[in-house]
Every structure is written in C-alpha cells, then in structure tokens.
Tab-separated table of C-alpha atoms and ligand atoms in Angstrom:
chain	number	residue	atom	x	y	z
A	119	MET	CA	116.883	125.462	109.096
A	120	LYS	CA	114.297	125.796	111.932
A	121	ILE	CA	114.119	122.083	112.735
A	122	LYS	CA	116.914	120.785	115.055
A	123	GLU	CA	118.377	117.366	114.306
A	124	ILE	CA	118.505	114.748	117.148
A	125	LYS	CA	121.836	112.965	116.469
A	126	LEU	CA	122.127	109.201	116.818
A	127	GLU	CA	124.532	109.638	119.781
A	128	GLU	CA	121.977	111.860	121.608
A	129	LEU	CA	119.030	109.543	121.056
A	130	ASP	CA	117.350	107.747	123.961
A	131	PRO	CA	114.903	105.515	122.004
A	132	GLU	CA	112.598	104.717	125.017
A	133	LYS	CA	112.342	108.362	126.024
A	134	PHE	CA	111.777	109.440	122.371
A	135	ILE	CA	108.928	106.881	121.962
A	136	GLU	CA	107.302	107.972	125.202
A	137	GLU	CA	107.445	111.656	124.213
A	138	LYS	CA	106.117	111.150	120.734
A	139	VAL	CA	103.243	108.996	121.855
A	140	ARG	CA	102.311	111.677	124.366
A	141	GLU	CA	102.668	114.421	121.708
A	142	ILE	CA	100.553	112.588	119.070
A	143	SER	CA	97.844	111.859	121.699
A	144	SER	CA	97.694	115.426	122.846
A	145	ILE	CA	97.535	116.955	119.321
A	146	VAL	CA	94.835	114.512	118.002
A	147	GLY	CA	92.779	114.502	121.265
A	148	ASN	CA	89.563	112.679	120.638
A	149	ASN	CA	89.727	113.108	116.856
A	150	ILE	CA	90.695	110.613	114.211
A	151	ALA	CA	93.978	110.441	112.283
A	152	ILE	CA	95.003	108.514	109.175
A	153	ASN	CA	98.396	107.436	107.930
A	154	ALA	CA	99.855	105.706	104.874
A	155	LEU	CA	102.102	102.702	105.456
A	156	SER	CA	104.477	101.642	102.752
A	157	GLY	CA	106.490	99.174	104.758
A	158	GLY	CA	109.600	101.320	104.806
A	159	VAL	CA	111.208	101.821	108.183
A	160	ASP	CA	109.934	105.468	108.470
A	161	SER	CA	106.254	104.832	107.807
A	162	SER	CA	106.402	101.573	109.893
A	163	VAL	CA	107.741	103.466	112.863
A	164	VAL	CA	105.092	106.163	112.518
A	165	THR	CA	102.390	103.495	112.264
A	166	MET	CA	103.510	101.863	115.515
A	167	LEU	CA	103.898	105.228	117.394
A	168	GLY	CA	100.419	106.267	116.094
A	169	HIS	CA	98.793	103.032	117.192
A	170	LYS	CA	100.364	103.287	120.660
A	171	ALA	CA	99.029	106.812	120.947
A	172	LEU	CA	95.641	106.504	119.280
A	173	GLY	CA	94.644	102.817	119.048
A	174	ASN	CA	91.668	102.405	116.768
A	175	ARG	CA	91.473	106.152	116.209
A	176	LEU	CA	94.375	105.778	113.783
A	177	LYS	CA	93.330	104.311	110.448
A	178	THR	CA	96.271	102.963	108.577
A	179	TYR	CA	96.239	102.460	104.782
A	180	PHE	CA	98.563	100.956	102.244
A	181	ILE	CA	98.229	102.983	99.088
A	182	ASP	CA	98.798	100.779	96.082
A	183	ASN	CA	99.852	103.402	93.539
A	184	GLY	CA	100.693	100.785	90.841
A	185	LEU	CA	104.314	101.744	91.345
A	186	MET	CA	105.313	99.317	94.087
A	187	ARG	CA	107.621	96.328	93.924
A	188	GLU	CA	106.268	92.841	93.200
A	189	ASN	CA	103.967	91.543	95.919
A	190	GLU	CA	104.798	94.429	98.163
A	191	PRO	CA	101.192	95.611	98.982
A	192	LYS	CA	99.908	92.179	100.133
A	193	HIS	CA	103.208	91.255	101.918
A	194	ILE	CA	103.176	94.450	104.027
A	195	VAL	CA	99.483	94.172	104.883
A	196	SER	CA	99.930	90.648	106.118
A	197	LEU	CA	103.154	91.403	108.000
A	198	PHE	CA	101.430	94.169	109.983
A	199	LYS	CA	98.394	91.974	110.666
A	200	LYS	CA	100.778	89.665	112.475
A	201	LEU	CA	101.925	92.651	114.608
A	202	GLY	CA	98.233	93.334	115.506
A	203	VAL	CA	97.848	96.346	113.156
A	204	LYS	CA	94.966	96.431	110.699
A	205	VAL	CA	96.063	97.898	107.391
A	206	ARG	CA	93.501	98.672	104.703
A	207	LEU	CA	94.648	98.259	101.116
A	208	VAL	CA	93.617	101.137	98.759
A	209	ASN	CA	93.689	100.589	95.031
A	210	ALA	CA	94.800	103.979	93.696
A	211	LYS	CA	96.669	102.783	90.600
A	212	GLU	CA	94.640	104.699	88.076
A	213	VAL	CA	94.763	107.949	90.058
A	214	PHE	CA	98.586	107.896	89.863
A	215	PHE	CA	98.851	106.812	86.209
A	216	LYS	CA	96.402	109.601	85.265
A	217	ARG	CA	98.447	112.204	87.027
A	218	LEU	CA	101.679	110.963	85.462
A	219	LYS	CA	100.446	110.700	81.959
A	220	GLY	CA	102.487	112.676	79.450
A	221	LEU	CA	105.001	114.029	82.065
A	222	ARG	CA	108.694	113.586	81.415
A	223	LYS	CA	110.591	116.052	83.626
A	224	PRO	CA	111.707	114.805	87.080
A	225	GLU	CA	110.263	117.682	89.165
A	226	GLU	CA	106.925	117.550	87.301
A	227	LYS	CA	106.644	113.823	87.904
A	228	ARG	CA	107.492	114.313	91.564
A	229	GLU	CA	104.864	117.062	91.875
A	230	ALA	CA	102.258	114.861	90.137
A	231	ILE	CA	102.880	112.093	92.650
A	232	THR	CA	102.677	114.499	95.548
A	233	LYS	CA	99.276	115.699	94.251
A	234	ALA	CA	98.012	112.176	93.675
A	235	PHE	CA	98.849	111.315	97.320
A	236	TYR	CA	97.690	114.454	99.054
A	237	LYS	CA	95.028	116.007	96.872
A	238	ASP	CA	93.371	112.794	95.495
A	239	VAL	CA	93.998	109.866	97.791
A	240	PHE	CA	94.506	111.285	101.342
A	241	ALA	CA	91.862	114.043	100.948
A	242	GLN	CA	89.314	111.353	100.049
A	243	LEU	CA	90.340	109.159	102.949
A	244	ILE	CA	90.118	112.132	105.323
A	245	ARG	CA	86.536	112.772	104.162
A	246	LYS	CA	85.602	109.149	104.354
A	247	THR	CA	86.881	108.763	107.953
A	248	ASN	CA	86.186	112.271	109.291
A	249	ALA	CA	89.832	112.503	110.227
A	250	ARG	CA	91.545	115.787	110.813
A	251	TYR	CA	95.139	114.661	110.892
A	252	LEU	CA	97.595	112.797	108.669
A	253	LEU	CA	100.559	111.224	110.322
A	254	GLN	CA	103.639	110.829	108.172
A	255	GLY	CA	107.266	109.779	108.456
A	256	THR	CA	109.135	112.719	106.977
A	257	ASN	CA	112.710	112.658	108.087
A	258	TYR	CA	115.505	115.165	108.627
A	259	THR	CA	117.284	114.313	105.387
A	260	ASP	CA	114.074	114.748	103.336
A	261	VAL	CA	113.636	118.276	104.669
A	262	GLU	CA	117.272	119.226	104.430
A	263	GLU	CA	117.534	118.189	100.730
A	264	THR	CA	114.263	119.801	99.729
A	265	VAL	CA	115.110	123.072	101.534
A	266	ARG	CA	118.532	123.145	99.847
A	267	GLY	CA	116.797	122.704	96.550
A	268	ILE	CA	118.574	119.389	95.753
A	269	LYS	CA	115.358	117.521	95.223
A	270	ARG	CA	111.733	117.962	96.088
A	271	GLN	CA	110.947	114.941	98.293
A	272	HIS	CA	107.435	113.716	97.745
A	273	ASN	CA	106.365	114.265	101.307
A	274	ILE	CA	107.652	117.788	101.893
A	275	LEU	CA	104.872	120.406	102.036
A	276	GLU	CA	104.995	122.717	105.068
A	277	GLN	CA	108.688	123.444	104.523
A	278	LEU	CA	107.821	124.667	101.020
A	279	GLY	CA	105.265	127.012	102.456
A	280	ILE	CA	102.261	124.845	101.724
A	281	ASP	CA	99.513	125.212	104.273
A	282	THR	CA	98.023	121.683	104.150
A	283	GLU	CA	94.934	122.582	106.119
A	284	LYS	CA	93.986	125.267	103.668
A	285	GLU	CA	95.145	123.409	100.587
A	286	TYR	CA	94.015	119.929	101.355
A	287	GLY	CA	91.705	120.165	104.468
A	288	TYR	CA	93.860	118.335	107.015
A	289	LYS	CA	96.888	118.919	109.250
A	290	ILE	CA	100.091	116.918	109.090
A	291	ILE	CA	101.933	115.475	112.088
A	292	GLU	CA	105.591	114.471	111.519
A	293	PRO	CA	107.003	112.711	114.567
A	294	LEU	CA	110.352	111.701	112.917
A	295	ILE	CA	111.308	115.073	111.413
A	296	GLN	CA	114.353	115.443	113.725
A	297	LEU	CA	115.845	112.123	112.931
A	298	ARG	CA	117.973	110.619	110.093
A	299	LYS	CA	117.658	107.022	108.994
A	300	PRO	CA	120.086	105.314	111.466
A	301	ALA	CA	118.239	106.991	114.272
A	302	ILE	CA	114.921	105.826	112.935
A	303	ARG	CA	116.203	102.261	112.656
A	304	LYS	CA	117.034	102.408	116.342
A	305	ILE	CA	113.555	103.480	117.182
A	306	ALA	CA	112.194	100.672	115.002
A	307	GLU	CA	114.212	98.134	117.021
A	308	ALA	CA	113.008	99.644	120.317
A	309	LEU	CA	109.431	99.354	119.133
A	310	GLY	CA	109.978	95.622	118.486
A	311	LEU	CA	109.522	95.742	114.682
A	312	PRO	CA	110.796	92.729	112.868
A	313	GLU	CA	114.413	92.639	111.428
A	314	GLU	CA	112.992	92.782	107.916
A	315	ILE	CA	111.534	96.155	108.584
A	316	CYS	CA	114.313	97.575	110.778
A	317	ASN	CA	116.905	96.841	108.144
A	318	ARG	CA	114.822	97.402	105.034
A	319	GLN	CA	116.665	99.303	102.424
A	320	PRO	CA	115.156	102.785	101.717
A	321	PHE	CA	112.567	102.962	98.963
A	322	PRO	CA	111.453	106.407	97.777
A	323	GLY	CA	107.909	107.732	98.102
A	324	PRO	CA	107.619	108.100	94.324
A	325	ALA	CA	108.454	104.370	94.255
A	326	LEU	CA	109.351	102.816	90.905
A	327	ALA	CA	108.509	106.102	89.186
A	328	ALA	CA	111.789	107.425	90.621
A	329	ARG	CA	113.549	104.799	88.596
A	330	ILE	CA	112.033	105.429	85.188
A	331	ILE	CA	113.588	108.160	83.149
A	332	GLY	CA	111.014	109.978	80.993
A	333	GLU	CA	107.296	109.169	80.964
A	334	VAL	CA	106.020	106.609	83.445
A	335	THR	CA	103.834	104.097	81.557
A	336	LYS	CA	102.379	100.767	82.600
A	337	GLU	CA	104.727	98.947	80.234
A	338	LYS	CA	107.810	100.643	81.697
A	339	VAL	CA	106.697	99.936	85.272
A	340	LYS	CA	106.388	96.265	84.342
A	341	ILE	CA	109.957	96.257	83.071
A	342	ILE	CA	111.518	98.044	86.128
A	343	ARG	CA	109.422	95.896	88.494
A	344	LYS	CA	110.940	92.740	86.990
A	345	ALA	CA	114.362	94.326	86.949
A	346	THR	CA	114.066	95.360	90.597
A	347	LYS	CA	113.238	91.810	91.570
A	348	ILE	CA	116.321	90.465	89.696
A	349	VAL	CA	118.648	93.118	91.200
A	350	GLU	CA	117.305	92.590	94.701
A	351	GLU	CA	117.793	88.784	94.353
A	352	GLU	CA	121.304	89.027	92.978
A	353	LEU	CA	122.557	91.678	95.394
A	354	SER	CA	120.839	90.548	98.578
A	355	ASN	CA	124.133	89.221	99.955
A	356	ILE	CA	126.084	92.414	99.256
A	357	LYS	CA	126.444	94.674	102.267
A	358	ALA	CA	125.016	97.910	100.862
A	359	PHE	CA	122.803	100.853	101.848
A	360	GLN	CA	120.603	100.654	98.820
A	361	TYR	CA	120.591	98.881	95.411
A	362	PHE	CA	118.162	99.069	92.419
A	363	PRO	CA	117.902	99.363	88.659
A	364	VAL	CA	117.012	102.444	86.626
A	365	LEU	CA	115.305	102.292	83.241
A	366	HIS	CA	116.667	104.651	80.672
A	367	GLU	CA	114.518	106.549	78.140
A	368	ASP	CA	116.859	106.260	75.190
A	369	LYS	CA	116.855	103.004	73.388
A	370	VAL	CA	120.074	101.503	71.909
A	371	THR	CA	120.913	99.014	69.219
A	372	GLY	CA	121.458	95.440	70.218
A	373	ILE	CA	121.581	92.028	68.589
A	374	ARG	CA	119.727	88.978	69.500
A	375	ASN	CA	119.556	85.533	67.651
A	376	GLY	CA	121.590	87.200	64.855
A	377	LYS	CA	118.985	89.981	64.404
A	378	ARG	CA	119.274	93.689	65.123
A	379	GLU	CA	117.157	94.608	68.216
A	380	TYR	CA	116.543	98.263	69.156
A	381	GLY	CA	115.977	97.852	72.948
A	382	PHE	CA	116.026	99.241	76.449
A	383	GLN	CA	118.989	100.097	78.624
A	384	ILE	CA	119.078	99.311	82.347
A	385	GLU	CA	121.484	100.966	84.763
A	386	VAL	CA	122.213	99.295	88.102
A	387	ARG	CA	123.123	101.308	91.129
A	388	CYS	CA	124.433	99.868	94.443
A	389	TRP	CA	125.397	102.336	97.226
A	390	ASN	CA	127.449	102.431	100.428
A	391	SER	CA	126.137	105.242	102.653
A	392	LYS	CA	125.471	105.969	106.293
A	393	ASP	CA	122.623	108.433	106.031
A	394	ALA	CA	122.033	109.083	102.304
A	395	LYS	CA	123.721	112.565	102.560
A	396	THR	CA	126.765	111.255	100.707
A	397	ALA	CA	127.240	107.862	99.110
A	398	SER	CA	129.696	105.844	97.033
A	399	PRO	CA	129.179	102.892	94.721
A	400	THR	CA	130.049	99.528	96.219
A	401	ARG	CA	132.718	97.447	94.506
A	402	ILE	CA	130.550	94.580	93.327
A	403	PRO	CA	132.512	91.514	92.200
A	404	TYR	CA	132.597	91.366	88.443
A	405	LYS	CA	131.071	87.878	88.405
A	406	ILE	CA	127.907	89.274	90.011
A	407	LEU	CA	127.771	92.094	87.553
A	408	GLU	CA	128.030	89.639	84.696
A	409	ARG	CA	125.271	87.521	86.183
A	410	LEU	CA	123.087	90.668	86.511
A	411	ALA	CA	123.647	91.520	82.872
A	412	GLU	CA	122.810	88.056	81.809
A	413	ARG	CA	119.607	87.757	83.822
A	414	LEU	CA	118.360	91.274	82.997
A	415	THR	CA	118.842	90.719	79.208
A	416	GLN	CA	117.512	87.240	79.166
A	417	GLU	CA	114.530	87.490	81.573
A	418	ILE	CA	113.194	90.896	80.419
A	419	LYS	CA	112.000	91.280	76.891
A	420	ASN	CA	113.674	93.972	74.956
A	421	VAL	CA	116.523	94.798	77.323
A	422	VAL	CA	119.753	94.843	75.314
A	423	SER	CA	122.152	96.863	77.532
A	424	VAL	CA	123.047	96.797	81.257
A	425	THR	CA	125.510	99.289	82.877
A	426	TYR	CA	126.773	99.841	86.477
A	427	ASN	CA	126.897	103.319	87.907
A	428	ILE	CA	130.317	104.198	89.354
A	429	THR	CA	129.604	107.825	90.367
A	430	LYS	CA	129.716	109.109	93.938
A	431	LYS	CA	127.054	111.303	95.584
A	432	PRO	CA	127.761	114.201	95.089
A	433	PRO	CA	127.646	114.907	92.172
A	434	SER	CA	125.212	112.073	91.584
A	435	THR	CA	122.132	111.625	93.754
A	436	ILE	CA	121.162	108.145	95.052
A	437	GLU	CA	117.996	107.994	92.937
A	438	ALA	CA	118.166	108.925	89.223
A	439	LEU	CA	115.260	111.353	89.584
B	552	LIG	P1	118.707	111.116	96.769
B	552	LIG	O1	118.309	110.496	95.431
B	552	LIG	O2	118.092	112.356	96.952
B	552	LIG	O3	118.086	110.161	97.813
B	552	LIG	O4	120.166	111.116	96.951
B	552	LIG	C1	118.373	110.186	99.210
B	552	LIG	C2	117.590	109.111	99.902
B	552	LIG	O5	116.187	109.450	99.877
B	552	LIG	C3	115.412	108.511	99.127
B	552	LIG	N1	114.419	109.311	98.365
B	552	LIG	C4	113.189	109.574	98.763
B	552	LIG	N2	112.448	109.155	99.836
B	552	LIG	N3	110.594	110.359	99.148
B	552	LIG	C5	111.170	109.534	99.984
B	552	LIG	O6	110.515	109.115	100.902
B	552	LIG	C6	111.204	110.844	97.999
B	552	LIG	O7	110.668	111.634	97.220
B	552	LIG	C7	112.593	110.437	97.814
B	552	LIG	N4	113.540	110.653	96.867
B	552	LIG	C8	114.662	109.980	97.287
B	552	LIG	C9	116.389	107.728	98.279
B	552	LIG	O8	115.887	106.441	97.943
B	552	LIG	C10	117.633	107.776	99.169
B	552	LIG	O9	117.583	106.721	100.122
C-alpha cells in the first residue's frame, strides 16, 4: 500500500495538528471547502482541523440520510454549536431511500450509499457553495480493508481508481488517512473535543443500513433505530469497542399471547477490539443478555427472536454488511 501508517507510538499530536492545518490551508488557498460531519470521532477531528485552517471558508454539513440513530442529527448540530462551529443540517432522506430501493446485496447497498453521498448530496453542495474541495475523515483501516477487498468502505474512492474531480467535480482532502482509530482519538483529545466525541464508539458511514440485512426500507430502519437505542442503553456500562443490533431478513415463527407470530429476528453484537482489525465478542453477563431479549421483544412490535453473536473477527467482520 502506498500510504504509510503513522503508529500511535510515533504520533506527536500537537505536531500532527500543526502540520495538517498548514497542509489544508495551502491546498485550499483562497478557495472554499465543504465537509460532512456525522459526529463520529473521525469527521469531528476533520471538522476541527478544517476550521482551524480555513475558518469560515469551510462549510460543515450534517447529512441526515434517514439512517442515523435517534436524535443524532439535532444532538450533533447543537454540540458543535457549543464548540463554536456552525453545522448546517441537510435533509437528504429521500435521496438515500431512493438509491437503496430494491437493493439487497451488501456491496450494491454500499455502492448506492456512496453514490447518494458523493454524486447527489456533496456534488449539489459543491455547486451551491462554489467549493472545490471536500474534506473527509478516511482512516488507515478503511483504506487497508478496501484495498484488500474485505469490504468497500463508503468513503474510499481514490484508492479504487476513482478520479473524484472528473467523476464528481471536486477534489478530496483526507488528513487522517495515515492514522488508525486510537491515534485519531488522541488527536481529538489534543484538539479539546469533548469526552463524548473522543470516546464515541465507531458508527459506519452507511449508518443503520449496515445493520439491516436485505432491502433497506423505512419500516426496517424504524425497527433497527429502536433496537439500537435499547442496545446502547443496556450495554452502556460494558467496556467494549462497539455494540449494536442487526436486523435479519428471514422471519421466524414465534408465539405471543398464545398466538403464533411470524416475526423479526435481532442479532446483538458487542466487540472487544483495539483498532477494528481483529475483534472478539465480549463476555456479557447472562442477566444483561436476558434483559436485552426481554426489552427487544416487548418494546419493538413483531420481534420474536434475539441472538448474541459469539464469533471472532476474522472470520466475522464487525458489521454484518
Ligand atoms: P468491519 O465490519 O469491516 O468494520 O469489520 C471495521 C470498522 O469499520 C466500521 N465500518 C465503517 N466505517 N464506513 C465507515 O466509516 C464504512 O463503510 C464502514 N464499514 C464498517 C465498523 O463499524 C467497524 O468499526
């Protein structure tokens, strides 16, 4: 791989910040750049670096793709307002659902999401603002896994031979491409980002769509959003790298109030990992698993089965898609 990793032990956060601010400033010059903030640690760090380098010439957007967790869009916009960063909320829900309609295969769904972001939403924002650059938080693991063909990460373009200027009309700047997650968290701390952001669990670019097997519909997003809230509440005290539910496509037979119910299955995953390269399931106390099963089947209509994934990565991946 052409890109060289900067290892956590070699990282000098202050020096890195200084260098990246200088680099962004010199590339963008007097032009305008845009970036999309999701509230994850990667895009939050890029937002802060970009604002240090460009001030008002960086326009930051939160893209509401209809696939985010409950309250996430408003919460992140208001959190960054407190940090002095104006974030504009873009309602792009229909764009994403339209692109995803009828698609069932994982890689097709990922490609549809990439197109919705880059061809539809970002290209339109670039035209509107006259910007020439898009800043984004691609990290070293994203590139590595895409290049190795493990999974096409939603934000990988250049490494797949896509010329974004030709294809979409703008250039991409990726200040975090040499870092893995733990190093990015260190930069987040050095930038003074709040604890909630520095230690936020990873959330994939394709968002809740990465957690729905088969076609992504509004009805299924509602189910997985509710399930995500329950899993996050119940597992918030577990020390883990990442935890979330997955909604299965196949329905199974259940029984409720003495009547047969053909319903949904939810799989819970909760990972220990350092950098997402390898991972193992955490040993959640059985009591918590039982409570999860109870809440997921009682609070979400039509869920009749809950399972816990006990597979390591590899051969599993962290997300189901
Ligand atoms: P996998 O499932 O490949 O996940 O073992 C490794 C880490 O990457 C996150 N992930 C993504 N992040 N865009 C992202 O920004 C993506 O398309 C994507 N897919 C997976 C995943 O949540 C895990 O932390």
